[in-house]
């Protein structure tokens, strides 16, 4: 099963949840779900997993494993414009694993670092690889509504919050800082921000997901994509689009809007007759690449590509 | 690492959370955490895992795997006296797993069955065994406060919500009904209910946990324990105490209080000088067994005991 096919199945089966369950405001398919709390407020909620051999290599320092496990879910809260408030964690520990206390301490430390203390969790043993999941809840700043990935409209500018590419090769995927800083700014000027998501699988596939969720076409100029400083010579727009694990924010901004720290890389337009919603990367010479054919599908690769 | 040692470490490191984080009302160590929501309400939140070869045997029907994964976390919400309202799920699928859609559909079905629709989740591939986690949020009925495991007091009666023992051998661990019915009754008469938890690891070890959380001694009469009807001849009080996976509720009731559906199996008394908080099972002849030495530690056994 390819990850996107399964996610499509889940989204289709979940489409009626908010109509049938009054607590559900936004169900599966965005960076985080949005639920209504008993007293009438809104809560963001997301979960993500980290598996040895899939999201980090054996031998990675415990502190970095813990950091990435927490940071991935915090990044999802940032992508909604939210602030983390608490977290849960689960761990599957290989039989005989000797570092459980240290792993918990590191996860608790990083969770506090991003203001979402671990309030609960579960531990189980298994012959399999080390696997963690972290669930993070978030709140929107007063007066702001969650920023969905489905809000992009024709005429919007498409921007990214930082340089992309080479995250796995450089080790940055273990040390990235979730973009809570930019998220707070986006939330404070919510009327100018149409859509947001975090870049976990690569600008190509993630922009395609935003385009499909929004029912528009996103066109990204290859030459406008900011490239991460890297020891790899020749990091190109293609690496930036397909490496994944950047955890920068991808945003759609209302026409004329600009934010410090957000680099504009493209635009959003209406679909033409018969044209599906999609993202395309356009080279300076005019060559077009389907965004959905780039990027990294965690489900279908045993290892990241440089790997 | 034995599960209880690690849980003790986590509880010790988490003791100051509610003082430092205003959103945290009850942190790690109970059946569910209790958090304060933005608008001032309370939310229960819990997570549990289900791993092939550990919590179910290979070849178990997908529907039953999904059912148990959801039911375990719903049972934790019931143990607080709460009502489930939404859920998240994660899945680690063995590479090449062909039943992902069916597994999701079954989990979604059971989540709706207990009124906690799946609002989000994550999927990853792995060479390891199939592993699921389900996070469930719950709410207390209006006016009721969560029932903690730490509230038992000397003089309380100790009761269980149903017959115990033989759950794994009989297959009941796959088909149990989380005790939301009893939970609702307990919540409606909250002043008479001192403490509650669900019986996942066996009456012996779980009663010991309640005793230690409450700082009291719990004494259970072996002859008073209701035994599950079973095709196994000779199911004894010892099986009922150590088999685990019952998912009945263990409750401490204020003196003189009785509830339909709750069988009284023991009492709660103060510690004597130098005596640690603990639970003991007392045979009709007077022989005492430490509750903490019975029951099943998921972490330290490769397989359930009948196995």
Coordinates of C-alpha atoms in Angstrom, one line a residue:
Chain A
X1 CA 0.0 0.0 0.0
X2 CA 1.3 3.4 -0.9
X3 CA 0.9 5.9 1.9
X4 CA -1.0 8.4 -0.1
X5 CA -3.5 5.8 -1.3
X6 CA -4.2 4.7 2.2
X7 CA -4.5 8.3 3.4
X8 CA -6.9 8.9 0.5
X9 CA -9.0 6.0 1.7
X10 CA -9.0 7.3 5.2
X11 CA -9.9 10.8 4.2
X12 CA -12.8 9.5 2.0
X13 CA -14.1 7.4 4.9
X14 CA -13.8 10.3 7.3
X15 CA -15.5 13.0 5.3
X16 CA -18.7 13.0 7.3
X17 CA -17.3 13.0 10.7
X18 CA -17.7 16.6 11.5
X19 CA -21.4 16.4 10.4
X20 CA -22.1 13.4 12.6
X21 CA -19.9 14.2 15.7
X22 CA -20.3 17.6 17.2
X23 CA -16.8 17.5 18.8
X24 CA -15.1 17.1 15.5
X25 CA -14.3 20.4 13.6
X26 CA -11.5 19.1 11.3
X27 CA -10.9 15.4 10.9
X28 CA -8.2 13.4 9.2
X29 CA -6.2 14.9 6.3
X30 CA -4.7 18.1 7.7
X31 CA -1.5 18.5 9.7
X32 CA -3.6 18.3 12.9
X33 CA -7.2 17.6 13.7
X34 CA -9.3 20.3 15.3
X35 CA -11.8 19.3 18.0
X36 CA -14.3 21.2 20.1
X37 CA -13.7 21.0 23.9
X38 CA -16.4 20.6 26.5
X39 CA -16.4 24.2 27.5
X40 CA -16.6 25.3 23.8
X41 CA -13.0 26.0 22.9
X42 CA -10.9 24.5 20.1
X43 CA -8.0 22.1 20.5
X44 CA -5.5 21.0 17.9
X45 CA -4.4 17.4 18.0
X46 CA -1.8 15.5 16.0
X47 CA 0.3 12.3 16.2
X48 CA 3.4 11.1 14.5
X49 CA 5.7 8.1 14.6
X50 CA 9.4 7.7 14.6
X51 CA 10.9 4.2 13.7
X52 CA 14.4 3.0 13.8
X53 CA 15.7 2.2 10.4
X54 CA 13.0 4.3 8.8
X55 CA 13.2 7.8 10.3
X56 CA 16.6 7.5 11.9
X57 CA 19.5 5.1 11.6
X58 CA 20.6 2.7 14.2
X59 CA 23.3 4.3 16.4
X60 CA 21.6 7.7 16.4
X61 CA 22.1 9.4 19.8
X62 CA 19.1 8.9 22.2
X63 CA 18.8 12.7 22.7
X64 CA 18.4 13.2 18.9
X65 CA 15.9 10.4 18.6
X66 CA 13.8 11.9 21.4
X67 CA 14.2 15.4 19.9
X68 CA 13.0 14.4 16.5
X69 CA 10.1 12.3 17.8
X70 CA 8.7 15.3 19.7
X71 CA 9.7 18.0 17.1
X72 CA 7.8 16.2 14.3
X73 CA 4.5 16.6 16.1
X74 CA 5.2 20.1 17.4
X75 CA 5.9 21.0 13.7
X76 CA 2.3 19.8 12.9
X77 CA 0.9 22.1 15.5
X78 CA 3.0 25.0 14.2
X79 CA 1.6 24.3 10.7
X80 CA -1.9 25.1 12.0
X81 CA -0.6 28.3 13.6
X82 CA -1.0 26.9 17.1
X83 CA 0.9 26.7 20.3
X84 CA 1.7 23.2 21.9
X85 CA 0.2 22.7 25.3
X86 CA 0.7 19.0 26.3
X87 CA 1.8 15.7 24.8
X88 CA 1.5 11.9 25.1
X89 CA 4.2 9.5 24.0
X90 CA 4.3 5.8 23.3
X91 CA 7.4 3.6 23.0
X92 CA 7.9 0.1 21.6
X93 CA 11.2 -0.9 23.1
X94 CA 13.2 -3.8 21.6
X95 CA 13.5 -6.7 24.1
X96 CA 16.4 -6.0 26.4
X97 CA 16.6 -2.3 25.6
X98 CA 18.8 -0.8 28.3
X99 CA 18.1 3.0 27.8
X100 CA 14.5 3.3 28.6
X101 CA 14.9 5.8 31.5
X102 CA 17.3 8.0 29.4
X103 CA 14.9 7.9 26.4
X104 CA 12.0 9.0 28.6
X105 CA 14.1 11.7 30.2
X106 CA 15.1 13.1 26.8
X107 CA 11.6 13.0 25.4
X108 CA 10.3 14.8 28.6
X109 CA 13.0 17.4 28.2
X110 CA 12.2 18.2 24.6
X111 CA 8.5 18.2 25.3
X112 CA 9.0 20.8 28.0
X113 CA 11.4 22.7 25.7
X114 CA 8.4 23.3 23.4
X115 CA 5.9 23.8 26.2
X116 CA 4.0 20.5 25.8
X117 CA 4.9 18.4 28.9
X118 CA 4.3 14.6 28.6
X119 CA 1.1 14.0 30.5
X120 CA 0.8 10.3 29.7
X121 CA 1.9 7.4 27.5
X122 CA 2.5 3.7 27.1
X123 CA 5.4 1.4 26.9
X124 CA 5.6 -2.0 25.4
X125 CA 8.3 -4.5 24.5
X126 CA 8.7 -6.1 21.1
X127 CA 11.3 -8.0 19.1
X128 CA 11.0 -5.3 16.5
X129 CA 12.8 -2.0 16.0
X130 CA 12.6 0.9 18.4
X131 CA 9.4 2.9 17.6
X132 CA 8.0 6.0 19.2
X133 CA 4.8 8.0 18.7
X134 CA 4.2 11.4 20.1
X135 CA 0.8 13.0 20.2
X136 CA 0.8 16.8 20.8
X137 CA -2.2 19.0 21.6
X138 CA -2.1 22.7 20.7
X139 CA -4.2 25.8 21.1
X140 CA -4.7 28.7 18.9
X141 CA -3.8 32.2 20.2
X142 CA -6.9 34.0 21.3
X143 CA -9.0 35.1 18.4
X144 CA -7.2 33.1 15.7
X145 CA -8.6 30.2 13.9
X146 CA -6.6 27.2 12.8
X147 CA -4.8 27.5 9.4
X148 CA -5.8 24.6 7.2
X149 CA -4.0 23.3 4.1
X150 CA -7.3 23.5 2.1
X151 CA -7.6 27.3 2.1
X152 CA -5.3 28.3 -0.8
X153 CA -7.1 30.3 -3.5
X154 CA -6.3 31.5 -7.0
X155 CA -4.1 34.6 -6.8
X156 CA -2.4 33.6 -3.6
X157 CA 1.4 33.7 -3.3
X158 CA 3.1 30.5 -2.2
X159 CA 5.9 30.8 0.3
X160 CA 8.3 28.7 2.4
X161 CA 9.7 29.6 5.8
X162 CA 13.3 28.6 5.2
X163 CA 15.8 26.9 2.9
X164 CA 15.1 23.3 1.7
X165 CA 17.0 20.2 0.7
X166 CA 19.7 17.9 2.0
X167 CA 18.0 17.5 5.4
X168 CA 18.8 13.8 5.8
X169 CA 22.3 14.0 4.4
X170 CA 23.2 17.0 6.6
X171 CA 21.6 15.6 9.8
X172 CA 19.3 18.6 10.0
X173 CA 16.3 16.2 10.1
X174 CA 17.5 15.5 13.7
X175 CA 18.0 19.0 14.8
X176 CA 15.5 21.2 13.1
X177 CA 13.6 23.8 15.1
X178 CA 9.8 23.5 14.6
X179 CA 8.6 26.8 13.2
X180 CA 6.6 28.0 16.2
X181 CA 8.1 31.5 15.7
X182 CA 6.7 31.9 12.2
X183 CA 3.5 30.1 13.3
X184 CA 2.9 32.8 15.9
X185 CA 3.3 35.6 13.3
X186 CA 1.0 33.8 10.8
X187 CA -1.7 33.4 13.5
X188 CA -1.4 37.0 14.5
X189 CA -2.2 38.1 10.9
X190 CA -4.6 35.3 10.3
X191 CA -6.7 37.2 7.7
X192 CA -3.7 37.4 5.3
X193 CA -2.8 33.7 5.6
X194 CA -4.9 31.4 3.5
X195 CA -3.3 28.0 4.0
X196 CA -0.3 26.4 5.7
X197 CA 1.3 22.9 6.2
X198 CA 4.7 21.6 7.2
X199 CA 7.1 20.2 4.7
X200 CA 7.8 16.7 5.8
X201 CA 7.8 14.7 2.6
X202 CA 9.3 17.3 0.2
X203 CA 8.1 20.5 -1.4
X204 CA 7.0 18.6 -4.5
X205 CA 4.6 16.1 -2.9
X206 CA 3.6 18.5 -0.1
X207 CA 2.7 21.4 -2.4
X208 CA 0.7 18.9 -4.5
X209 CA -1.2 17.9 -1.3
X210 CA -2.0 21.5 -0.5
X211 CA -3.1 22.1 -4.1
X212 CA -5.4 19.1 -4.1
X213 CA -6.8 19.9 -0.6
X214 CA -7.5 23.5 -1.9
X215 CA -8.8 22.5 -5.4
X216 CA -6.3 24.8 -7.2
X217 CA -3.1 24.6 -9.2
X218 CA 0.1 25.6 -7.4
X219 CA 3.0 26.6 -9.7
X220 CA 6.4 26.8 -8.1
X221 CA 9.4 28.4 -9.8
X222 CA 12.4 26.1 -9.5
X223 CA 14.8 29.1 -9.5
X224 CA 13.0 30.8 -6.6
X225 CA 13.3 27.9 -4.1
X226 CA 15.8 28.7 -1.3
X227 CA 18.4 25.9 -1.0
X228 CA 19.8 24.8 2.4
X229 CA 23.5 25.5 2.9
X230 CA 25.0 22.0 2.5
X231 CA 28.4 20.3 2.3
X232 CA 27.0 18.4 -0.6
X233 CA 28.2 20.2 -3.8
X234 CA 25.4 20.9 -6.2
X235 CA 22.3 20.8 -4.1
X236 CA 19.6 21.6 -6.7
X237 CA 16.0 22.6 -6.8
X238 CA 15.3 18.9 -7.4
X239 CA 16.9 17.9 -4.1
X240 CA 14.9 20.7 -2.4
X241 CA 11.7 19.3 -3.8
X242 CA 12.2 15.7 -3.1
X243 CA 14.5 15.2 -0.2
X244 CA 11.8 15.8 2.4
X245 CA 12.2 16.2 6.2
X246 CA 12.6 19.9 6.0
X247 CA 9.9 20.8 8.5
X248 CA 9.7 24.3 7.2
X249 CA 6.2 25.7 6.6
X250 CA 4.6 26.0 3.2
X251 CA 2.1 28.8 3.2
X252 CA -0.4 30.4 0.9
X253 CA -0.7 34.2 1.4
X254 CA -3.5 36.5 0.2
X255 CA -2.5 38.6 -2.8
X256 CA -0.1 41.3 -1.9
X257 CA 0.7 40.0 1.5
X258 CA 4.3 39.5 2.6
X259 CA 5.9 38.2 5.8
X260 CA 9.4 38.6 7.0
X261 CA 11.0 35.1 7.0
X262 CA 8.7 33.8 4.3
X263 CA 10.3 33.4 0.8
X264 CA 7.9 33.5 -2.1
X265 CA 8.4 30.6 -4.4
X266 CA 5.3 30.4 -6.5
X267 CA 1.7 31.3 -7.1
X268 CA -1.7 29.7 -7.0
X269 CA -4.2 29.7 -9.9
X270 CA -7.5 28.2 -10.9
X271 CA -7.7 24.9 -12.6
X272 CA -8.4 25.0 -16.3
X273 CA -11.2 23.0 -17.9
X274 CA -10.5 19.3 -17.2
X275 CA -7.3 20.0 -15.4
X276 CA -6.9 18.3 -12.0
X277 CA -5.8 20.2 -8.9
X278 CA -2.1 19.7 -8.6
X279 CA 1.3 21.3 -8.0
X280 CA 4.0 21.8 -10.6
X281 CA 7.6 22.8 -10.4
X282 CA 8.5 25.0 -13.4
X283 CA 12.2 25.3 -14.4
X284 CA 13.5 28.6 -15.8
X285 CA 13.4 27.1 -19.3
X286 CA 9.8 26.3 -18.9
X287 CA 10.0 22.5 -18.3
X288 CA 7.2 21.4 -15.9
X289 CA 7.5 18.6 -13.3
X290 CA 4.5 17.2 -11.4
X291 CA 5.0 17.9 -7.7
X292 CA 3.3 14.7 -6.8
X293 CA 5.9 12.6 -8.6
X294 CA 8.7 14.1 -6.4
X295 CA 9.2 13.8 -2.7
X296 CA 9.5 10.9 -0.4
X297 CA 6.7 8.4 0.4
X298 CA 7.7 7.0 3.8
X299 CA 5.6 3.9 3.3
X300 CA 7.2 2.7 0.1
X301 CA 10.9 3.2 0.7
X302 CA 13.0 1.1 3.2
X303 CA 15.4 4.0 3.7
X304 CA 15.7 7.6 2.8
X305 CA 17.2 8.2 -0.6
X306 CA 20.8 9.1 0.2
X307 CA 21.0 6.3 2.5
Chain B
X1 CA 13.7 -2.9 32.3
X2 CA 10.6 -4.1 34.1
X3 CA 7.6 -2.1 33.2
X4 CA 6.8 -1.0 36.7
X5 CA 10.3 0.3 37.4
X6 CA 10.2 2.4 34.3
X7 CA 6.7 3.7 35.2
X8 CA 8.0 4.5 38.6
X9 CA 10.8 6.5 37.1
X10 CA 8.4 8.4 34.9
X11 CA 6.0 9.1 37.7
X12 CA 8.8 10.5 39.9
X13 CA 10.1 12.7 37.0
X14 CA 6.6 13.9 36.3
X15 CA 5.5 14.8 39.9
X16 CA 5.8 18.5 39.5
X17 CA 4.1 18.9 36.1
X18 CA 0.8 20.1 37.4
X19 CA 2.5 22.8 39.5
X20 CA 4.5 24.1 36.6
X21 CA 2.1 23.7 33.7
X22 CA -1.4 25.2 34.2
X23 CA -2.9 22.9 31.6
X24 CA -1.9 19.7 33.5
X25 CA -4.4 18.6 36.2
X26 CA -3.3 14.9 36.5
X27 CA -0.1 13.8 34.8
X28 CA 1.3 10.3 34.2
X29 CA 0.4 7.4 36.5
X30 CA -3.4 7.1 36.4
X31 CA -5.5 5.4 33.8
X32 CA -5.8 8.7 31.9
X33 CA -4.3 12.1 32.2
X34 CA -6.6 15.1 33.0
X35 CA -5.9 18.4 31.2
X36 CA -7.5 21.8 31.4
X37 CA -8.9 23.0 28.0
X38 CA -8.6 26.6 26.7
X39 CA -12.1 27.4 27.7
X40 CA -11.7 26.0 31.2
X41 CA -13.2 22.6 30.9
X42 CA -11.5 19.2 31.7
X43 CA -10.4 16.6 29.2
X44 CA -9.3 13.0 29.9
X45 CA -6.7 11.6 27.6
X46 CA -5.0 8.2 27.4
X47 CA -3.1 6.1 25.0
X48 CA -2.4 2.4 24.7
X49 CA -0.6 0.1 22.3
X50 CA -1.3 -3.3 20.8
X51 CA 1.5 -5.4 19.4
X52 CA 1.3 -8.6 17.4
X53 CA 2.9 -11.5 19.3
X54 CA 2.5 -9.5 22.6
X55 CA -1.1 -8.5 22.9
X56 CA -2.6 -10.8 20.2
X57 CA -1.3 -13.8 18.3
X58 CA -0.5 -13.8 14.6
X59 CA -3.5 -14.9 12.7
X60 CA -6.1 -13.1 14.9
X61 CA -8.9 -11.6 12.8
X62 CA -8.4 -8.0 11.7
X63 CA -11.7 -7.0 13.2
X64 CA -10.7 -8.4 16.6
X65 CA -7.3 -6.7 16.5
X66 CA -8.9 -3.4 15.7
X67 CA -11.6 -3.9 18.4
X68 CA -9.0 -4.7 21.1
X69 CA -6.8 -1.7 20.1
X70 CA -9.7 0.7 20.5
X71 CA -11.3 -1.0 23.5
X72 CA -8.2 -0.9 25.7
X73 CA -8.0 2.9 25.6
X74 CA -11.8 3.3 25.9
X75 CA -11.5 1.1 29.0
X76 CA -9.0 3.7 30.5
X77 CA -11.6 6.4 30.0
X78 CA -14.3 4.3 31.6
X79 CA -11.9 3.8 34.6
X80 CA -11.9 7.6 35.2
X81 CA -15.7 7.7 35.0
X82 CA -15.6 9.4 31.6
X83 CA -17.3 9.3 28.2
X84 CA -15.1 8.9 25.1
X85 CA -15.4 11.7 22.6
X86 CA -12.7 11.3 19.9
X87 CA -9.6 9.3 19.2
X88 CA -6.4 9.1 17.2
X89 CA -4.6 6.0 15.9
X90 CA -1.2 5.1 14.7
X91 CA -0.2 2.0 12.9
X92 CA 3.1 0.4 12.1
X93 CA 2.5 -1.9 9.2
X94 CA 4.9 -4.8 8.3
X95 CA 6.4 -4.2 4.9
X96 CA 4.0 -5.5 2.3
X97 CA 1.0 -5.6 4.6
X98 CA -2.0 -6.1 2.4
X99 CA -4.9 -5.3 4.7
X100 CA -4.3 -1.6 5.7
X101 CA -7.7 -0.4 4.3
X102 CA -9.6 -3.1 6.2
X103 CA -7.6 -2.5 9.4
X104 CA -8.4 1.2 9.2
X105 CA -12.1 0.5 8.5
X106 CA -12.3 -1.8 11.4
X107 CA -10.6 0.6 13.8
X108 CA -12.9 3.4 12.6
X109 CA -16.0 1.3 13.1
X110 CA -15.1 0.3 16.6
X111 CA -14.1 3.9 17.5
X112 CA -17.5 5.1 16.4
X113 CA -19.1 2.2 18.3
X114 CA -17.8 3.8 21.5
X115 CA -18.5 7.3 20.3
X116 CA -14.9 8.4 19.8
X117 CA -14.4 8.8 16.0
X118 CA -10.9 8.7 14.7
X119 CA -9.9 12.3 14.0
X120 CA -6.3 11.7 13.0
X121 CA -3.4 9.4 13.1
X122 CA -0.2 8.2 11.4
X123 CA 0.9 5.2 9.4
X124 CA 4.5 3.9 9.0
X125 CA 6.0 0.8 7.5
X126 CA 8.5 -1.3 9.3
X127 CA 10.0 -4.8 9.1
X128 CA 8.8 -5.4 12.6
X129 CA 5.5 -6.8 13.8
X130 CA 2.1 -5.1 13.4
X131 CA 1.8 -2.4 16.1
X132 CA -1.1 -0.1 16.8
X133 CA -1.6 2.7 19.3
X134 CA -4.9 4.3 20.0
X135 CA -5.3 7.6 21.9
X136 CA -8.8 8.4 23.3
X137 CA -10.0 11.6 24.8
X138 CA -12.9 11.6 27.2
X139 CA -15.1 14.0 29.0
X140 CA -16.7 13.8 32.4
X141 CA -20.5 14.0 32.7
X142 CA -21.5 17.6 33.7
X143 CA -20.7 18.1 37.4
X144 CA -18.6 15.0 37.9
X145 CA -14.9 15.0 38.5
X146 CA -12.5 12.3 37.3
X147 CA -12.2 9.2 39.5
X148 CA -8.5 8.7 40.2
X149 CA -6.8 5.5 41.5
X150 CA -5.2 7.4 44.3
X151 CA -8.4 8.2 46.3
X152 CA -9.0 4.9 48.2
X153 CA -9.2 5.5 52.0
X154 CA -9.2 3.2 55.1
X155 CA -12.7 1.8 55.6
X156 CA -13.5 1.8 51.9
X157 CA -14.9 -1.4 50.3
X158 CA -13.1 -2.7 47.3
X159 CA -15.2 -4.0 44.4
X160 CA -14.9 -5.3 40.9
X161 CA -17.4 -4.8 38.1
X162 CA -17.4 -8.4 36.8
X163 CA -15.9 -11.9 36.9
X164 CA -12.2 -12.3 36.4
X165 CA -9.7 -14.8 35.1
X166 CA -9.0 -16.8 31.9
X167 CA -9.4 -13.8 29.6
X168 CA -6.6 -14.8 27.3
X169 CA -7.4 -18.5 27.3
X170 CA -11.0 -17.9 26.5
X171 CA -10.5 -15.2 23.9
X172 CA -12.4 -12.7 26.0
X173 CA -9.5 -10.3 25.9
X174 CA -10.4 -9.7 22.2
X175 CA -14.2 -9.2 22.8
X176 CA -14.6 -7.5 26.2
X177 CA -16.9 -4.6 26.5
X178 CA -15.3 -1.6 28.1
X179 CA -17.3 -0.8 31.2
X180 CA -18.8 2.5 30.1
X181 CA -22.1 1.4 31.6
X182 CA -20.7 1.1 35.1
X183 CA -18.5 4.1 34.6
X184 CA -21.6 6.3 34.0
X185 CA -23.2 5.0 37.2
X186 CA -20.1 5.6 39.2
X187 CA -19.8 9.2 37.8
X188 CA -23.4 9.9 38.6
X189 CA -22.8 8.9 42.3
X190 CA -19.3 10.4 42.4
X191 CA -19.4 11.3 46.1
X192 CA -19.7 7.6 47.0
X193 CA -16.8 6.4 44.8
X194 CA -13.3 7.0 46.1
X195 CA -11.1 5.4 43.5
X196 CA -11.3 3.4 40.2
X197 CA -9.0 1.8 37.7
X198 CA -9.3 -0.8 35.0
X199 CA -7.9 -4.3 35.5
X200 CA -5.5 -4.8 32.7
X201 CA -2.6 -6.7 34.3
X202 CA -4.5 -8.8 36.9
X203 CA -6.3 -8.1 40.1
X204 CA -3.2 -8.8 42.2
X205 CA -0.8 -6.2 40.6
X206 CA -3.5 -3.7 39.8
X207 CA -4.9 -3.7 43.3
X208 CA -1.3 -3.2 44.5
X209 CA -1.0 -0.2 42.3
X210 CA -4.2 1.3 43.6
X211 CA -3.0 0.7 47.2
X212 CA 0.3 2.3 46.6
X213 CA -1.2 5.3 44.7
X214 CA -3.6 5.8 47.6
X215 CA -1.1 5.1 50.5
X216 CA -3.3 2.4 52.0
X217 CA -3.4 -1.4 52.4
X218 CA -6.0 -3.3 50.3
X219 CA -7.0 -6.7 51.5
X220 CA -8.8 -8.9 49.1
X221 CA -10.6 -12.1 50.1
X222 CA -9.7 -14.8 47.7
X223 CA -13.0 -16.6 48.2
X224 CA -15.0 -13.4 47.3
X225 CA -13.5 -12.9 43.9
X226 CA -16.0 -13.6 41.1
X227 CA -14.6 -16.1 38.6
X228 CA -15.3 -15.9 34.9
X229 CA -17.2 -18.8 33.4
X230 CA -14.6 -20.8 31.5
X231 CA -14.2 -24.0 29.7
X232 CA -11.0 -24.5 31.6
X233 CA -11.8 -26.7 34.6
X234 CA -10.6 -25.4 37.9
X235 CA -10.2 -21.6 37.2
X236 CA -9.1 -20.4 40.7
X237 CA -8.7 -17.2 42.6
X238 CA -5.0 -17.3 41.6
X239 CA -5.9 -17.3 37.9
X240 CA -8.3 -14.4 38.5
X241 CA -5.5 -12.4 40.2
X242 CA -2.8 -13.0 37.8
X243 CA -4.2 -13.7 34.3
X244 CA -4.8 -10.1 33.5
X245 CA -6.6 -8.6 30.5
X246 CA -10.0 -8.6 32.3
X247 CA -10.8 -4.9 31.7
X248 CA -13.3 -4.9 34.5
X249 CA -13.2 -1.9 36.8
X250 CA -11.6 -2.1 40.3
X251 CA -13.3 0.5 42.6
X252 CA -13.0 1.8 46.1
X253 CA -16.4 2.7 47.6
X254 CA -17.1 4.9 50.6
X255 CA -18.1 2.9 53.7
X256 CA -21.6 1.5 53.4
X257 CA -21.9 2.3 49.7
X258 CA -23.0 -0.5 47.3
X259 CA -23.6 -0.4 43.5
X260 CA -25.5 -2.9 41.4
X261 CA -23.1 -4.7 39.2
X262 CA -20.1 -4.2 41.6
X263 CA -19.1 -7.3 43.7
X264 CA -17.3 -6.5 46.9
X265 CA -14.1 -8.5 47.2
X266 CA -12.2 -6.7 50.0
X267 CA -11.5 -3.7 52.1
X268 CA -9.1 -0.9 52.5
X269 CA -7.2 -0.2 55.8
X270 CA -4.5 2.1 57.1
X271 CA -0.9 1.0 57.0
X272 CA 0.5 -0.1 60.3
X273 CA 3.8 1.3 61.6
X274 CA 6.5 0.5 59.1
X275 CA 4.2 -1.3 56.7
X276 CA 4.3 -0.2 53.1
X277 CA 1.2 0.5 51.1
X278 CA 0.3 -2.7 49.3
X279 CA -2.4 -5.1 48.3
X280 CA -2.7 -8.6 49.7
X281 CA -4.9 -11.5 48.7
X282 CA -6.0 -13.5 51.7
X283 CA -7.1 -17.2 51.4
X284 CA -9.9 -18.6 53.5
X285 CA -7.3 -20.3 55.7
X286 CA -5.5 -17.0 56.3
X287 CA -2.6 -17.4 53.9
X288 CA -1.6 -14.0 52.5
X289 CA -0.2 -13.3 49.0
X290 CA 1.4 -10.1 48.0
X291 CA -0.7 -8.6 45.2
X292 CA 2.3 -7.1 43.5
X293 CA 3.9 -10.5 43.0
X294 CA 0.9 -11.7 41.0
X295 CA -0.3 -10.4 37.7
X296 CA 1.3 -10.0 34.3
X297 CA 4.0 -7.5 33.5
X298 CA 3.6 -6.9 29.7
X299 CA 7.2 -5.7 29.5
X300 CA 8.9 -8.8 30.9
X301 CA 7.1 -11.7 29.2
X302 CA 7.3 -12.6 25.6
X303 CA 3.9 -14.2 25.7
X304 CA 0.9 -14.4 28.0
X305 CA 1.2 -17.3 30.5
X306 CA -1.2 -20.0 29.0
X307 CA 0.7 -19.9 25.8

